[in-house]
Amino acid sequence: GAVVSQHPSRVICKSGTSVKIECRSLDFQATTMFWYRQFPKQSLMLMATSNEGSKATYEQGVEKDKFLINHASLTLSTLTVTSAHPEDSSFYICSASGGLDEQYFGPGTRLTVT
Amino acid sequence: EDQVTQSPEALRLQEGESSSLNCSYTVSGLRGLFWYRQDPGKGPEFLFTLYSAGEEKEKERLKATLTKKESFLHITAPKPEDSATYLCAVQASGGSYIPTFGRGTSLIVHP
């Protein structure tokens, strides 16, 4: 099956610093990548969708300047949380799709901002 | 607006006790319905895609079915390792291809 990796799996940072999360599709070309945020015992909240070489499309209420998304190639997308604050602490999950069908998810990144 | 409702919210079963999870959906035109399994602290794992009413797919103890209004995920003789949250998502035909996810059903199978 299709494999998506995410790095790092866990990160702790101090308030005010920036954190970059990488998402890679290992065995297929991802024309579209999605970034989600998930709070404990809640479902996935879509943050943004990105297509290779294009600007990301952000969901309503998601700050573009705070959550920077780059989709530089067909196998790599990055999410940078800028000037992180404790309220940004969450579980961030990326997914990738090679077409219009199912998404394949990464293992997630647990971000803790102290 | 596309809507996905999953029920029950939580389900506890004894090992071997078969049951079904429900995913009801409202979409202008269905392109695909997806089932995922999510273990705590991990990303969702893709299980099935269903495209048209009457379609069925199976994988080990799981079988997914689809009608024009809902999908069922049947779990036959579940084992403790089937414990997870099961997510359903629908993708509309035309317009945005972004799937809409339900809130999931948390399944616990007791030995």
CSV table of N, CA and C in Angstrom, one decimal, chain B residues 16-96:
chain,number,residue,atom,x,y,z
B,16,GLY,N,-15.7,-11.8,19.7
B,16,GLY,CA,-16.6,-12.7,19.0
B,16,GLY,C,-18.0,-12.2,18.7
B,17,GLU,N,-18.3,-11.1,19.3
B,17,GLU,CA,-19.7,-10.5,19.2
B,17,GLU,C,-19.8,-9.6,18.0
B,18,SER,N,-20.4,-10.1,16.9
B,18,SER,CA,-20.4,-9.3,15.7
B,18,SER,C,-21.3,-8.1,15.8
B,19,SER,N,-21.1,-7.1,15.0
B,19,SER,CA,-21.9,-5.8,15.1
B,19,SER,C,-21.6,-5.0,13.8
B,20,SER,N,-22.3,-3.9,13.7
B,20,SER,CA,-22.1,-3.0,12.6
B,20,SER,C,-22.0,-1.6,13.0
B,21,LEU,N,-21.2,-0.8,12.3
B,21,LEU,CA,-21.1,0.6,12.5
B,21,LEU,C,-21.8,1.3,11.3
B,22,ASN,N,-22.4,2.4,11.6
B,22,ASN,CA,-23.2,3.1,10.5
B,22,ASN,C,-22.6,4.4,10.2
B,23,CYS,N,-22.7,4.8,8.9
B,23,CYS,CA,-22.2,6.1,8.4
B,23,CYS,C,-23.3,6.6,7.4
B,24,SER,N,-24.1,7.6,7.9
B,24,SER,CA,-25.1,8.2,7.1
B,24,SER,C,-24.6,9.4,6.4
B,25,TYR,N,-24.9,9.6,5.2
B,25,TYR,CA,-24.3,10.8,4.5
B,25,TYR,C,-25.3,11.5,3.7
B,26,THR,N,-25.1,12.8,3.5
B,26,THR,CA,-25.8,13.7,2.6
B,26,THR,C,-24.8,14.4,1.7
B,27,VAL,N,-25.0,14.1,0.4
B,27,VAL,CA,-24.0,14.7,-0.5
B,27,VAL,C,-24.8,14.9,-1.8
B,28,SER,N,-24.4,16.0,-2.6
B,28,SER,CA,-25.1,16.3,-3.8
B,28,SER,C,-25.0,15.2,-4.8
B,29,GLY,N,-23.8,14.6,-4.9
B,29,GLY,CA,-23.6,13.5,-5.8
B,29,GLY,C,-22.4,12.7,-5.2
B,30,LEU,N,-22.5,11.4,-5.0
B,30,LEU,CA,-21.4,10.7,-4.4
B,30,LEU,C,-20.4,10.3,-5.4
B,31,ARG,N,-19.1,10.7,-5.1
B,31,ARG,CA,-18.0,10.1,-6.0
B,31,ARG,C,-17.4,8.9,-5.3
B,32,GLY,N,-17.3,9.0,-4.0
B,32,GLY,CA,-16.7,7.9,-3.3
B,32,GLY,C,-16.9,8.0,-1.8
B,33,LEU,N,-17.0,6.9,-1.1
B,33,LEU,CA,-17.1,6.8,0.4
B,33,LEU,C,-15.9,6.0,0.9
B,34,PHE,N,-15.3,6.5,1.9
B,34,PHE,CA,-14.0,5.9,2.4
B,34,PHE,C,-14.2,5.5,3.9
B,35,TRP,N,-13.6,4.4,4.2
B,35,TRP,CA,-13.5,4.0,5.6
B,35,TRP,C,-12.0,3.9,6.0
B,36,TYR,N,-11.8,4.5,7.2
B,36,TYR,CA,-10.4,4.5,7.8
B,36,TYR,C,-10.5,3.9,9.2
B,37,ARG,N,-9.4,3.4,9.6
B,37,ARG,CA,-9.2,3.0,11.0
B,37,ARG,C,-8.1,3.8,11.6
B,38,GLN,N,-8.4,4.3,12.8
B,38,GLN,CA,-7.4,5.1,13.5
B,38,GLN,C,-7.1,4.6,14.9
B,39,ASP,N,-5.8,4.2,15.2
B,39,ASP,CA,-5.4,3.8,16.5
B,39,ASP,C,-5.0,5.1,17.3
B,40,PRO,N,-5.1,5.1,18.6
B,40,PRO,CA,-4.7,6.2,19.4
B,40,PRO,C,-3.3,6.7,19.1
B,41,GLY,N,-3.1,8.0,18.9
B,41,GLY,CA,-1.8,8.6,18.7
B,41,GLY,C,-1.2,8.3,17.3
B,42,LYS,N,-2.0,7.8,16.4
B,42,LYS,CA,-1.5,7.5,15.1
B,42,LYS,C,-2.4,8.1,14.0
B,43,GLY,N,-1.9,8.2,12.8
B,43,GLY,CA,-2.7,8.6,11.7
B,43,GLY,C,-3.7,7.6,11.2
B,44,PRO,N,-4.8,8.0,10.6
B,44,PRO,CA,-5.8,7.0,10.1
B,44,PRO,C,-5.1,6.1,9.0
B,45,GLU,N,-5.6,4.8,9.0
B,45,GLU,CA,-5.2,3.8,8.1
B,45,GLU,C,-6.3,3.6,7.1
B,46,PHE,N,-6.0,3.6,5.8
B,46,PHE,CA,-7.1,3.4,4.8
B,46,PHE,C,-7.5,2.0,4.8
B,47,LEU,N,-8.9,1.8,4.8
B,47,LEU,CA,-9.5,0.5,4.7
B,47,LEU,C,-10.1,0.2,3.4
B,48,PHE,N,-11.2,1.0,3.0
B,48,PHE,CA,-12.0,0.7,1.8
B,48,PHE,C,-12.4,2.0,1.1
B,49,THR,N,-12.6,1.9,-0.2
B,49,THR,CA,-13.3,2.9,-0.9
B,49,THR,C,-14.5,2.2,-1.6
B,50,LEU,N,-15.7,2.8,-1.5
B,50,LEU,CA,-16.9,2.3,-2.1
B,50,LEU,C,-17.4,3.4,-3.1
B,51,TYR,N,-17.9,3.1,-4.3
B,51,TYR,CA,-18.2,4.1,-5.2
B,51,TYR,C,-19.7,4.1,-5.6
B,52,SER,N,-20.4,2.9,-5.5
B,52,SER,CA,-21.8,2.9,-5.9
B,52,SER,C,-22.6,2.0,-5.0
B,53,ALA,N,-23.9,2.4,-5.0
B,53,ALA,CA,-24.8,1.6,-4.1
B,53,ALA,C,-24.8,0.1,-4.5
B,54,GLY,N,-24.8,-0.7,-3.5
B,54,GLY,CA,-24.8,-2.1,-3.7
B,54,GLY,C,-23.4,-2.7,-3.7
B,55,GLU,N,-22.4,-1.9,-3.7
B,55,GLU,CA,-21.0,-2.3,-3.7
B,55,GLU,C,-20.6,-2.8,-2.3
B,56,GLU,N,-19.8,-3.9,-2.2
B,56,GLU,CA,-19.3,-4.4,-1.0
B,56,GLU,C,-17.8,-4.7,-1.1
B,57,LYS,N,-17.1,-4.5,0.0
B,57,LYS,CA,-15.7,-4.8,0.0
B,57,LYS,C,-15.4,-5.5,1.4
B,58,GLU,N,-14.5,-6.4,1.3
B,58,GLU,CA,-14.1,-7.2,2.6
B,58,GLU,C,-12.6,-7.2,2.8
B,59,LYS,N,-12.3,-7.2,4.1
B,59,LYS,CA,-10.9,-7.3,4.5
B,59,LYS,C,-10.9,-8.0,5.8
B,60,GLU,N,-10.4,-9.2,5.9
B,60,GLU,CA,-10.4,-10.0,7.1
B,60,GLU,C,-11.8,-10.0,7.8
B,61,ARG,N,-11.9,-9.5,9.0
B,61,ARG,CA,-13.2,-9.5,9.7
B,61,ARG,C,-14.1,-8.3,9.3
B,62,LEU,N,-13.7,-7.5,8.4
B,62,LEU,CA,-14.4,-6.3,8.1
B,62,LEU,C,-15.1,-6.4,6.7
B,63,LYS,N,-16.3,-5.9,6.7
B,63,LYS,CA,-17.0,-5.8,5.4
B,63,LYS,C,-17.7,-4.5,5.3
B,64,ALA,N,-17.5,-3.7,4.3
B,64,ALA,CA,-18.2,-2.5,4.1
B,64,ALA,C,-19.2,-2.6,3.0
B,65,THR,N,-20.4,-2.0,3.2
B,65,THR,CA,-21.4,-2.0,2.3
B,65,THR,C,-21.9,-0.5,2.1
B,66,LEU,N,-22.6,-0.3,0.9
B,66,LEU,CA,-23.0,1.0,0.6
B,66,LEU,C,-24.4,1.0,0.0
B,67,THR,N,-25.2,2.0,0.5
B,67,THR,CA,-26.5,2.3,-0.1
B,67,THR,C,-26.5,3.7,-0.6
B,68,LYS,N,-27.6,4.2,-1.1
B,68,LYS,CA,-27.7,5.6,-1.5
B,68,LYS,C,-27.7,6.6,-0.4
B,69,LYS,N,-27.9,6.1,0.8
B,69,LYS,CA,-27.9,7.1,2.0
B,69,LYS,C,-26.9,6.8,3.1
B,70,GLU,N,-26.4,5.5,3.1
B,70,GLU,CA,-25.6,5.2,4.2
B,70,GLU,C,-24.6,4.0,3.8
B,71,SER,N,-23.6,3.9,4.7
B,71,SER,CA,-22.7,2.8,4.6
B,71,SER,C,-22.6,2.1,5.9
B,72,PHE,N,-22.4,0.8,5.9
B,72,PHE,CA,-22.2,0.0,7.1
B,72,PHE,C,-20.8,-0.6,7.1
B,73,LEU,N,-20.2,-0.7,8.2
B,73,LEU,CA,-19.0,-1.4,8.4
B,73,LEU,C,-19.3,-2.6,9.3
B,74,HIS,N,-19.4,-3.8,8.8
B,74,HIS,CA,-19.7,-4.9,9.6
B,74,HIS,C,-18.5,-5.6,10.1
B,75,ILE,N,-18.5,-5.9,11.4
B,75,ILE,CA,-17.3,-6.5,12.0
B,75,ILE,C,-17.8,-7.9,12.5
B,76,THR,N,-17.2,-8.9,11.9
B,76,THR,CA,-17.6,-10.3,12.2
B,76,THR,C,-16.6,-10.9,13.2
B,77,ALA,N,-17.1,-11.4,14.3
B,77,ALA,CA,-16.3,-12.1,15.3
B,77,ALA,C,-15.1,-11.2,15.7
B,78,PRO,N,-15.3,-10.0,16.2
B,78,PRO,CA,-14.2,-9.1,16.4
B,78,PRO,C,-13.2,-9.6,17.5
B,79,LYS,N,-12.0,-9.2,17.4
B,79,LYS,CA,-10.9,-9.5,18.3
B,79,LYS,C,-10.5,-8.2,19.0
B,80,PRO,N,-9.8,-8.3,20.1
B,80,PRO,CA,-9.4,-7.1,20.8
B,80,PRO,C,-8.5,-6.2,20.0
B,81,GLU,N,-7.8,-6.7,19.0
B,81,GLU,CA,-6.9,-5.9,18.2
B,81,GLU,C,-7.7,-5.1,17.1
B,82,ASP,N,-9.0,-5.4,17.1
B,82,ASP,CA,-9.9,-4.5,16.2
B,82,ASP,C,-10.3,-3.3,16.9
B,83,SER,N,-10.0,-3.1,18.2
B,83,SER,CA,-10.3,-1.9,18.9
B,83,SER,C,-9.6,-0.7,18.3
B,84,ALA,N,-10.4,0.3,17.9
B,84,ALA,CA,-9.8,1.5,17.3
B,84,ALA,C,-11.0,2.4,17.0
B,85,THR,N,-10.7,3.6,16.5
B,85,THR,CA,-11.7,4.5,16.0
B,85,THR,C,-11.9,4.3,14.5
B,86,TYR,N,-13.1,4.2,14.1
B,86,TYR,CA,-13.3,4.0,12.6
B,86,TYR,C,-14.0,5.2,12.1
B,87,LEU,N,-13.3,5.8,11.1
B,87,LEU,CA,-13.8,7.0,10.4
B,87,LEU,C,-14.4,6.8,9.1
B,88,CYS,N,-15.4,7.5,8.8
B,88,CYS,CA,-16.0,7.4,7.4
B,88,CYS,C,-15.9,8.8,6.8
B,89,ALA,N,-15.7,8.8,5.5
B,89,ALA,CA,-15.6,10.1,4.8
B,89,ALA,C,-16.2,10.0,3.4
B,90,VAL,N,-16.8,11.1,3.0
B,90,VAL,CA,-17.5,11.1,1.6
B,90,VAL,C,-16.8,12.1,0.8
B,91,GLN,N,-16.8,11.8,-0.5
B,91,GLN,CA,-16.3,12.7,-1.5
B,91,GLN,C,-17.3,13.0,-2.5
B,92,ALA,N,-17.7,14.3,-2.8
B,92,ALA,CA,-18.7,14.6,-3.7
B,92,ALA,C,-18.2,14.6,-5.1
B,93,SER,N,-19.0,14.3,-6.1
B,93,SER,CA,-18.7,14.4,-7.5
B,93,SER,C,-18.9,15.9,-7.9
B,94,GLY,N,-18.0,16.3,-8.7
B,94,GLY,CA,-18.1,17.7,-9.1
B,94,GLY,C,-17.7,18.7,-8.0
B,95,GLY,N,-17.1,19.8,-8.4
B,95,GLY,CA,-16.7,20.8,-7.4
B,95,GLY,C,-15.5,20.3,-6.6
B,96,SER,N,-15.5,20.6,-5.3
B,96,SER,CA,-14.4,20.3,-4.5
B,96,SER,C,-14.2,18.8,-4.3
